[in-house]
Amino acid sequence: MLDAGERVVQETRHFHEGTAVTTPGRSKEEAQDYRYFPEPDLVPLAPSAAWVEKLRAALPELPAARRARLQAEWGLSGQDMSALRNAGALDLVVATVEAGAAPADARKWWLTELSRHANQTGTELSALPVTPAQVARVTELVASGALNDRLARQVLAAVLAGEGGPDEVIASRGLAVVSDEGKLAAVVDEAIEANPEVAGRVRSGKVAAASALVGAVMKTTRGQADAVRARELILQRLGQSG
């Protein structure tokens, strides 16, 4: 208003809910009546522009700007970012990504399995006895096919129980995916032989029935078989292409 050459009138205004407008109520008294005057014990301070910019350059990335940057880099929605903030998982996901995990994988494990464990034990997510580097290692093993999601959950549970890092747990518990072609083929043959009716449906072209045989393979291997490869072998054995 001052820049436009108008005068600022000091007044109390009334707000009308029906129209969402304000109208003058009464004029205000003089400013000094409200003790609006300079503090005599404080000297005027006029920092130079150069000093202001120097201080600005020394500031760390502000939280809101950091969240906006990460949201754009990771391709998250506003709701996804809010979920990370509300769970106290943002810094943990950042550290897991820095340790080599894909953002989607890091977010998945911290917001699902690890958050569930934290809720069950009444523990802050950041206080769980698992490091971002260990979570990143689990995601790497899943991506390589050495673990499936079911085995990965078992590995994380063992890490949380203090049994060691992911590789130590896999070695001690024998949790690696069964991907050896010979061993897997033998289990597939057993499943086909034990389920002739299902095998017959697959042979007749009902490929969806192969899921039951895959389930039998997974049961025999305690969830450690490579389900994708097991299905491929089942279909090959029964004369189907996919």
Tab-separated table of N, CA, C and O in Angstrom, residues 60-74 76 81 84-85 88-98:
chain	number	residue	atom	x	y	z
A	60	PRO	N	23.576	-25.552	5.953
A	60	PRO	CA	23.350	-26.875	5.362
A	60	PRO	C	22.056	-26.853	4.562
A	60	PRO	O	21.280	-25.897	4.636
A	61	GLU	N	21.814	-27.910	3.792
A	61	GLU	CA	20.577	-28.004	3.036
A	61	GLU	C	19.410	-28.033	4.019
A	61	GLU	O	19.399	-28.831	4.953
A	62	LEU	N	18.443	-27.154	3.810
A	62	LEU	CA	17.309	-27.087	4.729
A	62	LEU	C	16.429	-28.330	4.578
A	62	LEU	O	16.340	-28.906	3.493
A	63	PRO	N	15.798	-28.772	5.667
A	63	PRO	CA	15.008	-30.010	5.629
A	63	PRO	C	13.973	-30.058	4.514
A	63	PRO	O	13.845	-31.076	3.834
A	64	ALA	N	13.233	-28.986	4.337
A	64	ALA	CA	12.190	-28.993	3.311
A	64	ALA	C	12.796	-29.130	1.922
A	64	ALA	O	12.278	-29.857	1.064
A	65	ALA	N	13.912	-28.425	1.687
A	65	ALA	CA	14.578	-28.511	0.386
A	65	ALA	C	15.146	-29.910	0.164
A	65	ALA	O	15.090	-30.451	-0.944
A	66	ARG	N	15.678	-30.502	1.229
A	66	ARG	CA	16.230	-31.865	1.121
A	66	ARG	C	15.136	-32.863	0.769
A	66	ARG	O	15.302	-33.718	-0.103
A	67	ARG	N	13.990	-32.750	1.436
A	67	ARG	CA	12.891	-33.666	1.143
A	67	ARG	C	12.411	-33.507	-0.291
A	67	ARG	O	12.123	-34.497	-0.975
A	68	ALA	N	12.314	-32.264	-0.738
A	68	ALA	CA	11.859	-32.019	-2.116
A	68	ALA	C	12.841	-32.612	-3.115
A	68	ALA	O	12.438	-33.203	-4.130
A	69	ARG	N	14.135	-32.473	-2.831
A	69	ARG	CA	15.153	-33.021	-3.743
A	69	ARG	C	15.074	-34.542	-3.785
A	69	ARG	O	15.074	-35.147	-4.866
A	70	LEU	N	14.996	-35.165	-2.615
A	70	LEU	CA	14.940	-36.630	-2.564
A	70	LEU	C	13.666	-37.161	-3.204
A	70	LEU	O	13.690	-38.182	-3.904
A	71	GLN	N	12.579	-36.461	-2.973
A	71	GLN	CA	11.310	-36.890	-3.562
A	71	GLN	C	11.400	-36.897	-5.082
A	71	GLN	O	10.930	-37.833	-5.740
A	72	ALA	N	12.042	-35.860	-5.642
A	72	ALA	CA	12.206	-35.786	-7.096
A	72	ALA	C	13.189	-36.843	-7.595
A	72	ALA	O	12.944	-37.519	-8.601
A	73	GLU	N	14.311	-37.013	-6.885
A	73	GLU	CA	15.326	-37.977	-7.309
A	73	GLU	C	14.803	-39.410	-7.254
A	73	GLU	O	15.130	-40.233	-8.106
A	74	TRP	N	14.005	-39.703	-6.238
A	74	TRP	CA	13.513	-41.069	-6.059
A	74	TRP	C	12.183	-41.330	-6.749
A	74	TRP	O	11.703	-42.459	-6.768
A	76	LEU	N	9.152	-40.229	-5.850
A	76	LEU	CA	8.111	-40.524	-4.862
A	76	LEU	C	6.960	-39.527	-4.961
A	76	LEU	O	7.144	-38.395	-5.409
A	81	MET	N	6.516	-39.686	0.551
A	81	MET	CA	7.482	-38.957	1.365
A	81	MET	C	6.945	-38.728	2.778
A	81	MET	O	7.689	-38.830	3.757
A	84	LEU	N	7.476	-41.817	4.834
A	84	LEU	CA	8.857	-41.940	5.310
A	84	LEU	C	9.099	-41.045	6.517
A	84	LEU	O	9.722	-41.454	7.507
A	85	ARG	N	8.606	-39.813	6.439
A	85	ARG	CA	8.781	-38.870	7.548
A	85	ARG	C	8.064	-39.358	8.793
A	85	ARG	O	8.627	-39.360	9.894
A	88	GLY	N	9.761	-42.052	10.629
A	88	GLY	CA	11.121	-41.774	11.089
A	88	GLY	C	12.153	-42.548	10.292
A	88	GLY	O	13.227	-42.903	10.805
A	89	ALA	N	11.827	-42.814	9.020
A	89	ALA	CA	12.679	-43.686	8.211
A	89	ALA	C	13.492	-42.944	7.155
A	89	ALA	O	14.326	-43.558	6.476
A	90	LEU	N	13.291	-41.648	7.012
A	90	LEU	CA	13.928	-40.940	5.900
A	90	LEU	C	15.445	-41.043	5.948
A	90	LEU	O	16.096	-41.413	4.963
A	91	ASP	N	16.043	-40.716	7.083
A	91	ASP	CA	17.505	-40.766	7.183
A	91	ASP	C	18.024	-42.189	7.014
A	91	ASP	O	19.107	-42.405	6.443
A	92	LEU	N	17.273	-43.168	7.488
A	92	LEU	CA	17.678	-44.562	7.356
A	92	LEU	C	17.643	-45.001	5.893
A	92	LEU	O	18.553	-45.710	5.423
A	93	VAL	N	16.634	-44.577	5.171
A	93	VAL	CA	16.545	-44.912	3.750
A	93	VAL	C	17.668	-44.230	2.977
A	93	VAL	O	18.294	-44.830	2.097
A	94	VAL	N	17.940	-42.969	3.317
A	94	VAL	CA	19.040	-42.254	2.664
A	94	VAL	C	20.356	-43.002	2.874
A	94	VAL	O	21.132	-43.223	1.932
A	95	ALA	N	20.620	-43.420	4.110
A	95	ALA	CA	21.862	-44.131	4.413
A	95	ALA	C	21.916	-45.480	3.697
A	95	ALA	O	22.991	-45.919	3.266
A	96	THR	N	20.769	-46.141	3.563
A	96	THR	CA	20.721	-47.435	2.880
A	96	THR	C	20.986	-47.262	1.389
A	96	THR	O	21.684	-48.082	0.769
A	97	VAL	N	20.452	-46.209	0.802
A	97	VAL	CA	20.709	-45.905	-0.609
A	97	VAL	C	22.187	-45.583	-0.806
A	97	VAL	O	22.820	-46.028	-1.766
A	98	GLU	N	22.743	-44.808	0.111
A	98	GLU	CA	24.168	-44.473	0.021
A	98	GLU	C	25.040	-45.717	0.150
A	98	GLU	O	26.167	-45.755	-0.353
